[in-house]
XYZ file of C-alpha atoms in Angstrom:
586
model
C 161.502 72.777 104.007
C 163.242 70.823 106.868
C 164.176 74.110 108.641
C 160.304 75.119 108.622
C 159.294 71.518 109.814
C 161.463 71.842 112.642
C 160.255 75.123 113.565
C 156.676 74.112 113.135
C 157.282 71.049 115.600
C 159.509 73.362 118.228
C 156.289 75.897 118.233
C 153.716 72.737 118.599
C 155.956 71.672 121.414
C 156.299 75.135 123.236
C 152.435 75.204 122.805
C 151.837 72.134 124.260
C 154.524 73.164 127.200
C 152.829 76.332 128.062
C 149.477 74.647 127.821
C 150.660 72.119 130.302
C 152.179 74.678 132.772
C 148.843 77.119 132.681
C 146.488 74.140 133.445
C 148.538 73.401 136.619
C 146.956 76.822 137.565
C 143.520 75.752 136.754
C 141.598 74.294 139.692
C 138.666 72.354 138.049
C 138.380 69.738 135.678
C 136.027 71.594 133.494
C 138.377 74.401 133.092
C 141.018 72.370 131.495
C 138.533 70.311 129.295
C 137.526 73.815 127.896
C 141.146 74.502 127.369
C 142.009 71.723 125.513
C 139.206 71.943 123.304
C 140.227 75.563 122.586
C 143.894 74.941 121.662
C 142.789 71.661 119.620
C 140.335 73.963 117.852
C 142.600 76.883 117.066
C 145.673 74.773 116.024
C 146.493 75.602 112.391
C 148.127 71.956 112.091
C 145.678 69.194 111.231
C 144.892 67.202 113.942
C 142.679 63.682 113.825
C 142.235 61.163 116.348
C 141.745 57.405 115.041
C 141.091 54.375 116.481
C 143.220 51.475 116.159
C 141.622 50.371 113.005
C 141.813 53.884 111.439
C 138.483 54.707 111.751
C 138.048 58.661 112.590
C 137.191 60.069 116.085
C 137.964 63.393 116.253
C 139.219 66.468 113.936
C 139.779 69.890 114.265
C 138.808 72.594 111.917
C 142.443 72.715 110.339
C 142.281 68.987 109.229
C 138.452 69.744 107.774
C 140.089 72.720 106.093
C 143.120 70.626 104.312
C 140.945 67.608 103.451
C 137.789 69.301 101.853
C 135.686 67.286 103.849
C 132.996 68.197 106.614
C 133.198 66.699 109.990
C 130.109 64.339 109.341
C 131.918 63.023 106.243
C 134.949 61.976 108.161
C 133.745 60.503 111.457
C 133.744 57.072 111.581
C 135.209 56.327 108.166
C 138.902 55.293 107.771
C 141.474 57.436 106.689
C 142.299 55.126 103.698
C 139.335 57.117 102.103
C 142.243 60.049 101.622
C 144.423 57.719 99.928
C 146.253 59.283 96.627
C 147.263 56.030 94.796
C 150.759 57.436 94.495
C 152.010 55.330 97.337
C 152.378 51.420 96.979
C 151.130 49.016 99.605
C 154.521 48.427 101.296
C 154.499 52.045 102.062
C 151.421 51.850 104.216
C 152.808 48.575 105.513
C 155.808 49.987 106.747
C 154.023 52.824 108.384
C 151.777 50.567 110.299
C 154.875 48.381 111.303
C 156.862 51.566 112.556
C 153.644 52.421 114.522
C 153.376 49.178 116.349
C 157.322 48.915 117.085
C 158.023 52.416 118.134
C 154.614 53.857 118.714
C 155.773 56.708 116.264
C 155.889 57.324 112.664
C 156.638 60.826 110.692
C 157.134 61.453 107.098
C 155.786 62.859 103.918
C 152.735 61.298 102.589
C 150.170 62.529 99.468
C 146.466 62.659 100.114
C 143.306 63.256 97.800
C 141.116 66.044 98.831
C 137.701 65.950 98.285
C 137.746 67.617 94.974
C 139.980 65.239 93.761
C 143.334 67.125 93.863
C 146.626 65.931 95.538
C 148.179 67.403 98.040
C 151.360 66.666 100.326
C 151.672 66.761 104.292
C 154.230 66.383 106.637
C 152.166 63.734 109.198
C 153.438 62.815 112.444
C 151.439 59.876 114.296
C 151.826 58.824 117.643
C 150.528 55.779 119.509
C 148.540 56.696 122.602
C 147.942 54.112 125.385
C 145.122 53.396 127.576
C 145.366 53.418 131.431
C 147.047 49.778 131.116
C 149.237 50.856 128.440
C 147.973 49.208 125.842
C 147.683 50.974 122.555
C 144.400 52.795 122.719
C 144.120 55.317 119.577
C 146.268 57.362 117.574
C 146.740 60.905 117.099
C 148.155 62.585 113.815
C 149.262 65.798 113.214
C 149.517 66.952 110.051
C 151.094 69.845 108.131
C 150.169 70.801 104.670
C 153.312 71.173 102.496
C 151.370 71.653 99.018
C 152.481 75.453 98.670
C 156.289 74.443 99.551
C 155.725 71.731 96.887
C 154.468 74.028 94.390
C 157.512 76.499 95.227
C 160.034 73.625 94.728
C 158.532 72.542 91.393
C 158.475 76.357 90.049
C 162.193 76.636 91.159
C 162.846 73.449 89.260
C 161.139 74.608 86.380
C 162.978 78.090 86.355
C 166.236 76.256 86.992
C 165.657 73.826 83.900
C 163.654 76.366 81.736
C 164.527 79.318 79.710
C 162.477 82.094 80.841
C 161.751 83.945 77.408
C 160.740 80.971 75.399
C 160.066 78.384 77.929
C 162.146 75.988 76.287
C 164.885 73.543 78.169
C 167.746 75.583 79.112
C 171.474 74.423 78.985
C 171.344 72.775 82.181
C 168.415 70.677 81.640
C 170.206 69.834 77.939
C 173.430 68.715 79.872
C 171.324 66.676 82.509
C 169.537 64.904 79.725
C 172.353 64.875 77.335
C 174.404 63.002 80.409
C 171.725 60.510 80.690
C 171.140 59.384 76.682
C 175.170 59.265 76.486
C 175.272 56.674 79.480
C 172.582 54.661 77.697
C 173.880 54.789 74.107
C 177.193 52.692 74.049
C 176.373 51.220 70.606
C 176.060 53.334 67.455
C 172.785 51.764 66.649
C 171.611 53.130 70.318
C 172.850 56.694 69.051
C 171.334 59.818 68.212
C 172.545 63.465 66.791
C 172.870 66.873 68.240
C 171.841 69.842 66.282
C 173.496 72.959 67.155
C 171.691 75.914 65.335
C 172.763 79.700 65.157
C 170.298 82.320 63.716
C 171.489 84.405 60.881
C 170.670 87.720 60.519
C 169.441 88.078 64.099
C 171.517 91.045 65.531
C 170.300 92.937 62.340
C 166.835 92.509 63.726
C 167.978 93.398 67.148
C 169.913 96.815 66.168
C 167.039 97.935 63.984
C 163.872 97.069 65.570
C 165.240 96.590 69.308
C 165.539 94.174 71.758
C 161.870 93.331 72.186
C 161.432 92.772 68.541
C 164.178 90.113 68.893
C 162.879 88.530 72.093
C 159.644 88.209 70.147
C 161.192 86.545 67.124
C 163.174 84.191 69.354
C 159.932 82.844 70.944
C 158.294 82.680 67.444
C 161.251 80.876 65.940
C 161.248 78.342 68.885
C 157.400 77.262 67.997
C 158.282 77.128 64.547
C 161.159 74.551 65.364
C 158.920 72.970 67.816
C 156.430 72.265 65.161
C 159.234 70.480 63.020
C 160.172 67.941 65.848
C 158.802 64.665 67.647
C 157.415 65.041 71.118
C 160.364 62.828 72.157
C 163.047 65.208 70.943
C 164.382 67.860 73.134
C 164.566 71.645 71.976
C 166.608 73.962 73.969
C 167.679 77.448 73.929
C 171.576 77.100 74.739
C 171.964 81.110 75.040
C 171.575 84.196 72.744
C 170.112 83.248 69.354
C 171.750 79.717 69.707
C 169.548 76.491 69.982
C 170.206 72.849 70.288
C 168.123 70.162 69.216
C 168.801 66.299 70.859
C 167.277 63.537 68.577
C 167.359 60.338 70.465
C 167.002 56.935 68.206
C 168.130 58.973 65.003
C 171.325 56.597 64.443
C 171.969 57.919 60.937
C 173.347 60.883 59.162
C 170.340 60.942 56.900
C 167.728 61.123 59.728
C 169.495 63.703 61.095
C 169.959 65.444 57.742
C 166.384 65.192 57.445
C 165.500 67.308 60.596
C 167.828 69.893 59.781
C 166.287 70.629 56.261
C 162.811 70.609 58.056
C 164.485 73.143 60.536
C 165.916 75.295 57.816
C 162.443 75.072 55.829
C 160.418 76.219 59.037
C 162.424 79.437 58.776
C 161.617 79.966 55.212
C 158.298 82.199 55.761
C 158.680 85.531 57.251
C 157.696 86.611 60.742
C 155.732 89.457 62.047
C 157.402 91.241 65.226
C 156.222 94.480 67.040
C 153.011 95.194 65.491
C 153.483 94.070 61.986
C 157.347 94.264 61.188
C 158.195 91.731 58.536
C 161.603 90.300 59.122
C 163.165 87.128 57.584
C 165.991 85.297 59.309
C 167.893 81.925 58.355
C 170.454 79.495 59.934
C 172.978 77.899 60.236
C 173.210 74.170 61.467
C 176.353 72.039 62.811
C 175.532 68.272 63.311
C 177.282 65.765 65.552
C 176.258 62.168 65.844
C 176.684 60.371 69.231
C 178.206 58.105 70.404
C 180.352 58.330 67.246
C 181.452 62.089 67.751
C 181.760 62.291 71.528
C 181.121 60.167 74.555
C 180.596 62.907 76.838
C 178.115 66.381 76.627
C 180.997 68.713 76.348
C 182.752 66.991 73.468
C 179.311 66.393 71.552
C 178.571 70.064 72.097
C 182.116 71.367 71.013
C 182.168 69.220 67.785
C 178.808 70.129 66.861
C 179.707 73.807 67.353
C 182.667 72.901 65.049
C 180.422 71.849 62.553
C 178.406 74.864 62.660
C 181.264 77.083 62.418
C 181.965 75.365 59.021
C 178.246 75.744 57.935
C 178.504 79.338 58.854
C 181.411 79.650 56.403
C 179.313 78.104 53.659
C 176.687 80.990 53.981
C 173.229 80.804 55.267
C 170.374 78.314 55.567
C 173.354 75.662 55.520
C 173.939 72.286 57.823
C 177.238 70.561 58.132
C 178.393 67.419 59.964
C 181.210 67.275 62.337
C 184.238 65.741 61.006
C 187.618 64.867 63.141
C 189.693 67.155 60.562
C 187.461 70.127 61.783
C 188.790 69.549 65.035
C 192.212 69.713 64.108
C 191.559 72.665 61.803
C 190.078 74.551 64.917
C 192.685 73.677 67.434
C 195.128 75.008 64.314
C 192.985 78.186 63.976
C 193.066 78.697 67.803
C 196.866 78.275 67.996
C 197.199 80.540 64.938
C 195.166 83.007 66.725
C 197.372 83.208 69.711
C 200.568 83.200 68.014
C 199.135 85.886 65.984
C 198.598 88.230 68.900
C 201.680 87.361 70.466
C 203.600 88.103 67.005
C 202.748 91.778 67.237
C 204.195 91.916 70.805
C 207.458 89.698 69.425
C 207.944 92.343 66.296
C 207.447 89.110 63.978
C 205.248 91.324 61.601
C 207.510 93.169 58.962
C 206.047 95.660 55.876
C 206.736 95.148 52.572
C 206.356 97.918 50.056
C 205.003 97.444 46.192
C 206.023 99.894 43.811
C 202.867 101.435 41.562
C 204.487 102.837 38.357
C 203.513 104.609 35.422
C 203.672 101.911 32.838
C 204.377 104.029 29.706
C 208.054 104.925 31.121
C 208.283 102.645 34.597
C 208.297 105.778 36.844
C 207.313 105.749 40.109
C 204.021 106.769 41.197
C 204.007 105.317 44.979
C 204.227 102.379 46.793
C 201.535 99.915 48.339
C 202.202 98.687 52.167
C 201.719 94.880 52.738
C 201.989 93.266 56.088
C 203.932 90.051 55.954
C 204.354 87.541 59.216
C 207.721 86.029 59.779
C 206.512 83.588 62.521
C 209.560 82.180 64.854
C 207.761 78.765 64.789
C 205.762 78.855 61.380
C 208.540 80.834 59.209
C 206.937 83.275 56.663
C 202.932 82.710 57.097
C 201.159 83.581 53.981
C 198.505 86.793 54.135
C 195.698 84.208 52.936
C 196.257 82.676 56.078
C 196.512 85.325 58.818
C 194.536 88.174 57.140
C 191.139 86.338 57.523
C 191.931 85.328 60.802
C 192.747 88.681 61.972
C 189.682 89.865 60.365
C 187.581 87.235 62.376
C 188.921 87.774 65.619
C 188.956 91.613 65.718
C 192.997 91.533 65.847
C 193.071 93.405 62.575
C 192.409 96.795 64.315
C 195.556 96.432 66.389
C 197.691 94.919 63.482
C 196.082 97.834 61.186
C 196.970 100.417 63.382
C 200.843 98.956 63.381
C 200.546 99.007 59.714
C 199.847 102.665 59.524
C 202.485 103.760 62.123
C 205.215 101.806 60.774
C 204.541 102.830 57.059
C 203.925 106.621 57.860
C 207.341 106.227 59.845
C 209.059 104.748 56.945
C 207.509 106.983 54.480
C 209.058 109.847 56.633
C 212.501 108.192 56.688
C 212.317 107.856 52.737
C 211.319 111.741 52.430
C 214.218 112.700 54.627
C 216.481 110.714 52.134
C 215.253 112.446 49.172
C 213.022 109.428 47.585
C 210.336 111.212 45.372
C 207.220 109.334 47.112
C 204.323 111.087 46.396
C 201.733 108.167 47.369
C 201.605 105.815 50.238
C 198.901 103.303 49.861
C 197.639 101.376 53.017
C 194.734 98.819 53.303
C 192.083 99.776 55.656
C 189.678 96.807 56.953
C 186.200 97.002 57.440
C 186.721 96.813 61.445
C 189.279 99.780 61.323
C 186.713 101.752 59.166
C 184.239 101.356 61.696
C 186.262 102.795 64.584
C 184.749 105.643 65.763
C 188.079 107.480 66.393
C 189.753 106.208 63.299
C 189.913 110.114 61.815
C 191.636 111.206 64.689
C 193.993 108.599 64.882
C 195.061 109.309 61.099
C 195.314 112.689 61.760
C 197.511 111.948 64.948
C 200.100 109.587 62.748
C 200.410 111.962 59.830
C 201.143 115.229 62.153
C 203.421 112.857 64.261
C 205.555 112.410 61.262
C 205.443 115.541 59.423
C 203.446 113.828 56.535
C 201.117 115.869 53.911
C 197.696 114.323 54.216
C 197.528 114.098 50.397
C 200.349 111.540 50.514
C 198.287 108.696 52.329
C 195.992 106.634 50.516
C 193.473 104.341 52.164
C 192.381 101.115 50.375
C 188.923 99.980 51.443
C 187.144 97.289 49.744
C 183.445 97.523 48.083
C 181.774 96.001 51.461
C 182.889 98.767 53.564
C 180.244 100.838 51.182
C 177.409 98.619 51.970
C 176.366 100.919 54.718
C 176.251 103.824 52.280
C 175.220 106.699 55.095
C 177.840 105.642 57.592
C 180.414 105.367 54.732
C 179.745 108.446 53.255
C 179.918 110.390 56.343
C 183.413 108.988 57.462
C 184.582 109.161 54.143
C 183.909 112.864 53.913
C 185.950 113.291 57.194
C 188.760 111.570 55.931
C 188.741 113.933 52.485
C 188.312 116.807 54.458
C 191.655 116.413 55.835
C 192.979 115.704 52.319
C 193.498 111.865 52.825
C 192.911 110.056 49.378
C 190.636 107.098 49.246
C 190.888 104.161 46.843
C 188.081 101.348 46.353
C 190.173 98.239 46.156
C 189.422 95.006 44.753
C 186.938 96.593 42.635
C 184.280 94.486 40.698
C 184.544 91.693 43.274
C 182.266 93.013 46.024
C 179.033 95.345 46.426
C 179.073 97.309 43.131
C 176.742 99.814 42.522
C 176.758 103.065 40.526
C 174.385 104.509 43.128
C 177.239 104.626 45.851
C 180.078 105.698 42.880
C 178.346 108.777 42.347
C 177.424 109.603 45.980
C 180.616 109.069 47.904
C 184.028 110.677 48.165
C 186.829 108.450 46.477
C 189.704 109.135 44.225
C 191.287 105.953 42.951
C 189.388 102.377 41.412
C 191.987 99.482 41.782
C 190.963 96.493 39.136
C 191.301 93.333 41.020
C 194.211 91.026 39.742
C 191.382 88.096 39.377
C 190.299 90.385 36.050
C 193.888 91.547 34.967
C 195.115 87.729 35.229
C 192.576 86.620 32.644
C 193.650 89.415 30.150
C 193.989 87.859 26.605
C 192.763 84.310 28.148
C 189.137 85.334 28.849
C 187.351 88.107 26.874
C 184.674 88.341 29.489
C 187.616 89.599 32.056
C 189.184 91.797 29.339
C 185.495 93.460 28.468
C 185.316 93.906 32.342
C 188.661 95.383 32.801
C 187.637 97.739 29.863
C 184.533 98.841 31.377
C 186.087 99.718 34.506
C 188.525 101.540 33.166
C 185.870 103.700 31.095
C 183.859 103.907 34.194
C 186.723 105.378 36.175
C 187.450 107.888 33.457
C 183.777 108.852 33.203
C 183.747 109.729 36.849
C 187.241 111.469 36.331
C 188.511 109.103 38.787
C 192.191 107.292 38.545
C 192.196 103.977 37.713
C 195.079 101.476 38.772
C 195.363 97.680 37.585
C 197.158 95.332 40.315
C 198.491 91.872 39.352
C 199.933 92.965 36.260
C 202.597 90.262 35.344
C 203.141 90.041 31.857
C 203.600 92.554 28.788
C 200.562 91.427 27.163
C 198.410 92.521 30.291
C 200.414 95.851 30.229
C 200.184 96.440 26.471
C 196.189 95.952 26.992
C 195.901 98.351 29.870
C 197.787 100.935 27.919
C 195.575 100.664 24.910
C 192.192 100.862 27.143
C 193.594 103.997 28.919
C 194.864 102.806 32.079
C 198.771 103.573 32.682
C 199.081 103.264 36.584
C 199.996 99.503 37.058
C 201.051 97.380 40.085
C 202.651 93.822 39.822
C 205.324 91.480 39.470
C 206.082 92.712 35.807
C 207.320 95.677 37.382
C 208.459 94.950 40.882
C 207.711 92.294 43.315
C 207.002 93.673 47.094
C 210.348 94.310 48.966
C 211.151 95.229 52.461
C 212.043 98.655 52.816
C 215.911 98.656 52.621
C 215.694 96.627 49.156
C 213.187 98.701 47.821
C 215.750 101.884 48.547
C 218.032 99.684 46.352
C 215.264 99.370 43.415
C 214.842 102.769 43.685
C 218.323 103.737 43.050
C 218.350 101.178 40.275
C 221.205 99.289 42.280
C 220.965 95.151 42.639
C 218.991 94.070 45.172
């Protein structure tokens, strides 16, 4: 704006200079008068001449256009009639003092048009002396800067609001949060920050398209707004994440009440894109200030940590931040870094657990199980690092390593004359979704000279939830001869429909059922039913987690002879398994 004003003032000076030069060449006084009048009338800047008391003596057409008043409505009246009421009386006192002292004043001033609208001008006032040098009148030159002000307001709005929903954006949230944290040093002056993440939003985007997702976000924003006070700040943090800043809510109960209202607001379905009905839930993490953080970054981080905890509890849940969550999050981050480094430092090793015929103890096959011998943590339980690997996506790289190493070991055993007929390897859902999975597996088998029927891929029931996609991929694997086992059967998405339609070879009974044989009648009946189901589908059934003779005998009586568990053998490193196969001490 300053550059624009500078250019305007320069243009006005240049015009004045040129007019003075022109008047030197005009002979008569009348000609000079006509020229001055023409310049005065044609100027785009408003010009007003007043007496020393501020009464209007002369105005040009630009001034009349800007103010909205006709000439007869201005002449003889004081310019104070244009006052907006936005400036204190001291503002005008200082302006008149400057004129009296310096003969000049310049600045931004707000006036009111005839229709009542407020407008901003950049005003330059100069004192005009008479022949004796005494002040005679004032000349004001003004530029209407309302369009610039409007542009500034629009830019400011765009800088602080989300374009899609019209809510506050991240910048406005951080600015407001910084302000309230400075003012809230005592718990009773505090409030709460609620970090909200929509559940199942990605499914809406993927199935109905991004326009439907955008429409849903706008409707969610309206629903959330209906649950809040006017003083609460609702911001879109990004994607499908929202943040609510509650001021003056010092208790956990108050924040919990708001969280419950927000979740309840999502209970009704939404209609998007011409009537498509969708349902979404949300997870909410809550951090209280100043207790849980005295800076915006800390408070947001802690609310996000609580959100992560809420999501682990399922949809439509809220959780408060606890300091232990930060320690757990730090440990999780450190372990994730160490996990990725472990692959480069050869800290992973494969153990193999035999699968046997329980009738005579003969070897059927082996299952490859990954173990982590961390240089800093020692032997890390798979229950700790496998879920983390799956969440972070590292399971794909780790799974590829397991497949390569297991295939190489199978080749070595076959070369040594070990009667290996089955190599079982777990395949994660993320690996299963890799578009080039079949090609990579074929390359690993060909590279080690292994028959495809030797490899048995164990998948969990969750992989089968996308039945159409699963059928296509499983069909491709079956076409090259790879065997498929449904692992942990009975603990996930069990459906007779997919059992009839998908290609698979083996059902593995989860150890949680096998472990309760003889102690819980329901588990025993479930095991017997799964065995009957497998036989009815002409599929092999393998029981895992067999640890007692009683469990073995029950399984044999029910018709399941393929077993795996500590009763027969624990998992071994490859070298120790060699000794076990030969019946040697290990």
